[in-house]
Amino acid sequence: MTRIFNSFSDLIGNTPLLELHNYRRNRQLGARILAKIEYFNPAGSVKDRIAWGIVKHAEEAGKIRPGDLLVDVTSGNTGIGLAAVAASRGYRTKFYLSDNISPDKVKLLRLFGAEIVTVKNEFFLDPQALDKISLRVQEENPGAFFTDQLANPANPRTHFETTGPEIWRDTDGAVDIFVAGVGTGGTISGAGGFLKSKKPGLKVVIAEPAEASLPTDVNPYPDEIDGVHKVSEVPREQLPRNFDSTIADEVIALNTSDARKTAQSLVAEEGIFAGTSAGAVLFAATQLALRPENAGKIIVAVLPDTGERYLTAAGEPAVSVDTAAIRDKVDLHS
Ligand code: PMP
């Protein structure tokens, strides 16, 4: 029997769940951590899912036709996913990005043929920034289709229909805790919502950047965790519409350096090179796995993209190449 795929969109989803055995043993974690490795998606991130979900929905509703321009605000991965979907289905793309996102993502966006408009990172300090940028995108691009990842319901719905069910299927319903970060809120609200609908006792936990990892008036360019935002103590109207603020049972805050160190440990101990927000999610999962009450439980951690997307990060290098030193320190495979 042949196994031939017929289009880019057929390659999206069904990403693997990898149990982090070495990582668990090295820290004597009571709980089991399963990493959902989203860089297996065809354009390299979890965002391929919503890119296709949004385009498919717009096509079915008769809102777009080949040749049309798709526009959005993105920290990179959604843009790359949309540009890839656009290439395979005949659309054009234009994206608004803050000027501190990883240069690797900017290069990829150009390579995929997207037009780019950069926005100063200070702009996002404005409490009304999300509404203002959405308005600007629409005003500057009359006739274009605004994919609107922050508020388009096709975003969380895609995770409700794909990411959540895949985790349920692949753990045979044994998942106890689901951990992810929040950019648009699509992953946590959609996949978390699906898993809670199946198992009401399941815990949903958010990994969020701590204060030191956030831009301020004094320091608008700190070393940020690309793609994720703070959600606790943020007024509802300043959160993305696609974020269901009732979904989380707990929020764990951490610094960018903790996220990077955790990503380095993951590559050193398991050979999985994931991005900074993946490091953040795994850091939070590790805190949960250390708690005695979670012994024996199954934690699923979403790793949104690959570390290759941050090799030439805007600030300090995403990964300093001291993996060998980490390996020397940790008693691996004992
Ligand atoms: N991590 C990275 C690297 C991302 O690009 C995003 C999306 N901005 C997220 C995490 C968060 O995903 P979501 O938008 O589904 O909340």
mmCIF file with all atom_site columns, N, CA and C and ligand atoms in Angstrom, residues 47 75 77 181-187 226-228 277 304-305 310, ligand 1:
data_model
loop_
_atom_site.group_PDB
_atom_site.id
_atom_site.type_symbol
_atom_site.label_atom_id
_atom_site.label_alt_id
_atom_site.label_comp_id
_atom_site.label_asym_id
_atom_site.label_entity_id
_atom_site.label_seq_id
_atom_site.pdbx_PDB_ins_code
_atom_site.Cartn_x
_atom_site.Cartn_y
_atom_site.Cartn_z
_atom_site.occupancy
_atom_site.B_iso_or_equiv
_atom_site.pdbx_formal_charge
_atom_site.auth_seq_id
_atom_site.auth_comp_id
_atom_site.auth_asym_id
_atom_site.auth_atom_id
_atom_site.pdbx_PDB_model_num
ATOM   1  N N  . LYS A 1 47  ? 1.888  26.502 14.886 1.00 0.00 ? 47  LYS A N  1
ATOM   2  C CA . LYS A 1 47  ? 1.042  27.471 14.195 1.00 0.00 ? 47  LYS A CA 1
ATOM   3  C C  . LYS A 1 47  ? 0.601  27.027 12.808 1.00 0.00 ? 47  LYS A C  1
ATOM   4  N N  . SER A 1 75  ? 4.076  36.944 15.838 1.00 0.00 ? 75  SER A N  1
ATOM   5  C CA . SER A 1 75  ? 5.429  36.935 16.384 1.00 0.00 ? 75  SER A CA 1
ATOM   6  C C  . SER A 1 75  ? 6.300  36.005 15.546 1.00 0.00 ? 75  SER A C  1
ATOM   7  N N  . ASN A 1 77  ? 5.774  32.678 13.980 1.00 0.00 ? 77  ASN A N  1
ATOM   8  C CA . ASN A 1 77  ? 5.371  31.321 13.599 1.00 0.00 ? 77  ASN A CA 1
ATOM   9  C C  . ASN A 1 77  ? 4.046  31.274 12.848 1.00 0.00 ? 77  ASN A C  1
ATOM   10 N N  . GLY A 1 181 ? 1.986  27.457 26.795 1.00 0.00 ? 181 GLY A N  1
ATOM   11 C CA . GLY A 1 181 ? 2.112  28.901 26.967 1.00 0.00 ? 181 GLY A CA 1
ATOM   12 C C  . GLY A 1 181 ? 0.943  29.582 26.279 1.00 0.00 ? 181 GLY A C  1
ATOM   13 N N  . VAL A 1 182 ? 0.877  30.912 26.426 1.00 0.00 ? 182 VAL A N  1
ATOM   14 C CA . VAL A 1 182 ? -0.210 31.664 25.793 1.00 0.00 ? 182 VAL A CA 1
ATOM   15 C C  . VAL A 1 182 ? 0.360  32.792 24.929 1.00 0.00 ? 182 VAL A C  1
ATOM   16 N N  . GLY A 1 183 ? 0.110  32.670 23.630 1.00 0.00 ? 183 GLY A N  1
ATOM   17 C CA . GLY A 1 183 ? 0.399  33.776 22.723 1.00 0.00 ? 183 GLY A CA 1
ATOM   18 C C  . GLY A 1 183 ? -0.947 34.378 22.360 1.00 0.00 ? 183 GLY A C  1
ATOM   19 N N  . THR A 1 184 ? -1.678 33.652 21.519 1.00 0.00 ? 184 THR A N  1
ATOM   20 C CA . THR A 1 184 ? -3.067 34.031 21.230 1.00 0.00 ? 184 THR A CA 1
ATOM   21 C C  . THR A 1 184 ? -4.023 33.370 22.220 1.00 0.00 ? 184 THR A C  1
ATOM   22 N N  . GLY A 1 185 ? -3.574 32.294 22.860 1.00 0.00 ? 185 GLY A N  1
ATOM   23 C CA . GLY A 1 185 ? -4.445 31.510 23.746 1.00 0.00 ? 185 GLY A CA 1
ATOM   24 C C  . GLY A 1 185 ? -5.112 30.351 23.023 1.00 0.00 ? 185 GLY A C  1
ATOM   25 N N  . GLY A 1 186 ? -4.857 30.216 21.727 1.00 0.00 ? 186 GLY A N  1
ATOM   26 C CA . GLY A 1 186 ? -5.508 29.164 20.950 1.00 0.00 ? 186 GLY A CA 1
ATOM   27 C C  . GLY A 1 186 ? -5.204 27.760 21.467 1.00 0.00 ? 186 GLY A C  1
ATOM   28 N N  . THR A 1 187 ? -3.929 27.498 21.726 1.00 0.00 ? 187 THR A N  1
ATOM   29 C CA . THR A 1 187 ? -3.533 26.153 22.160 1.00 0.00 ? 187 THR A CA 1
ATOM   30 C C  . THR A 1 187 ? -4.162 25.812 23.505 1.00 0.00 ? 187 THR A C  1
ATOM   31 N N  . ASP A 1 226 ? 10.025 34.475 23.075 1.00 0.00 ? 226 ASP A N  1
ATOM   32 C CA . ASP A 1 226 ? 9.281  34.722 21.831 1.00 0.00 ? 226 ASP A CA 1
ATOM   33 C C  . ASP A 1 226 ? 7.958  33.965 21.807 1.00 0.00 ? 226 ASP A C  1
ATOM   34 N N  . GLY A 1 227 ? 6.895  34.660 21.512 1.00 0.00 ? 227 GLY A N  1
ATOM   35 C CA . GLY A 1 227 ? 5.626  33.981 21.217 1.00 0.00 ? 227 GLY A CA 1
ATOM   36 C C  . GLY A 1 227 ? 4.678  33.855 22.382 1.00 0.00 ? 227 GLY A C  1
ATOM   37 N N  . VAL A 1 228 ? 5.147  34.099 23.617 1.00 0.00 ? 228 VAL A N  1
ATOM   38 C CA . VAL A 1 228 ? 4.229  33.945 24.758 1.00 0.00 ? 228 VAL A CA 1
ATOM   39 C C  . VAL A 1 228 ? 4.145  35.218 25.604 1.00 0.00 ? 228 VAL A C  1
ATOM   40 N N  . SER A 1 277 ? 10.037 29.098 24.054 1.00 0.00 ? 277 SER A N  1
ATOM   41 C CA . SER A 1 277 ? 8.750  28.926 24.744 1.00 0.00 ? 277 SER A CA 1
ATOM   42 C C  . SER A 1 277 ? 8.549  27.455 25.110 1.00 0.00 ? 277 SER A C  1
ATOM   43 N N  . PRO A 1 304 ? 6.185  24.225 21.214 1.00 0.00 ? 304 PRO A N  1
ATOM   44 C CA . PRO A 1 304 ? 5.616  24.842 20.001 1.00 0.00 ? 304 PRO A CA 1
ATOM   45 C C  . PRO A 1 304 ? 6.500  24.843 18.754 1.00 0.00 ? 304 PRO A C  1
ATOM   46 N N  . ASP A 1 305 ? 7.832  24.965 18.938 1.00 0.00 ? 305 ASP A N  1
ATOM   47 C CA . ASP A 1 305 ? 8.660  25.045 17.725 1.00 0.00 ? 305 ASP A CA 1
ATOM   48 C C  . ASP A 1 305 ? 10.079 24.578 18.006 1.00 0.00 ? 305 ASP A C  1
ATOM   49 N N  . TYR A 1 310 ? 15.811 30.096 16.646 1.00 0.00 ? 310 TYR A N  1
ATOM   50 C CA . TYR A 1 310 ? 16.354 31.121 17.554 1.00 0.00 ? 310 TYR A CA 1
ATOM   51 C C  . TYR A 1 310 ? 17.872 31.085 17.609 1.00 0.00 ? 310 TYR A C  1
HETATM 52 N N1 . PMP B 2 .   ? 5.237  29.545 21.479 1.00 0.00 ? 1   PMP B N1 1
HETATM 53 C C1 . PMP B 2 .   ? 5.565  30.081 20.309 1.00 0.00 ? 1   PMP B C1 1
HETATM 54 C C2 . PMP B 2 .   ? 6.984  30.022 19.845 1.00 0.00 ? 1   PMP B C2 1
HETATM 55 C C3 . PMP B 2 .   ? 4.584  30.714 19.536 1.00 0.00 ? 1   PMP B C3 1
HETATM 56 O O1 . PMP B 2 .   ? 4.911  31.257 18.358 1.00 0.00 ? 1   PMP B O1 1
HETATM 57 C C4 . PMP B 2 .   ? 3.261  30.778 20.035 1.00 0.00 ? 1   PMP B C4 1
HETATM 58 C C5 . PMP B 2 .   ? 2.207  31.503 19.248 1.00 0.00 ? 1   PMP B C5 1
HETATM 59 N N2 . PMP B 2 .   ? 2.391  32.912 19.262 1.00 0.00 ? 1   PMP B N2 1
HETATM 60 C C6 . PMP B 2 .   ? 2.969  30.205 21.256 1.00 0.00 ? 1   PMP B C6 1
HETATM 61 C C7 . PMP B 2 .   ? 3.991  29.580 21.943 1.00 0.00 ? 1   PMP B C7 1
HETATM 62 C C8 . PMP B 2 .   ? 1.591  30.288 21.874 1.00 0.00 ? 1   PMP B C8 1
HETATM 63 O O2 . PMP B 2 .   ? 0.587  29.618 21.181 1.00 0.00 ? 1   PMP B O2 1
HETATM 64 P P1 . PMP B 2 .   ? -0.909 30.176 21.154 1.00 0.00 ? 1   PMP B P1 1
HETATM 65 O O3 . PMP B 2 .   ? -0.944 31.334 20.199 1.00 0.00 ? 1   PMP B O3 1
HETATM 66 O O4 . PMP B 2 .   ? -1.714 29.020 20.676 1.00 0.00 ? 1   PMP B O4 1
HETATM 67 O O5 . PMP B 2 .   ? -1.303 30.633 22.522 1.00 0.00 ? 1   PMP B O5 1
#
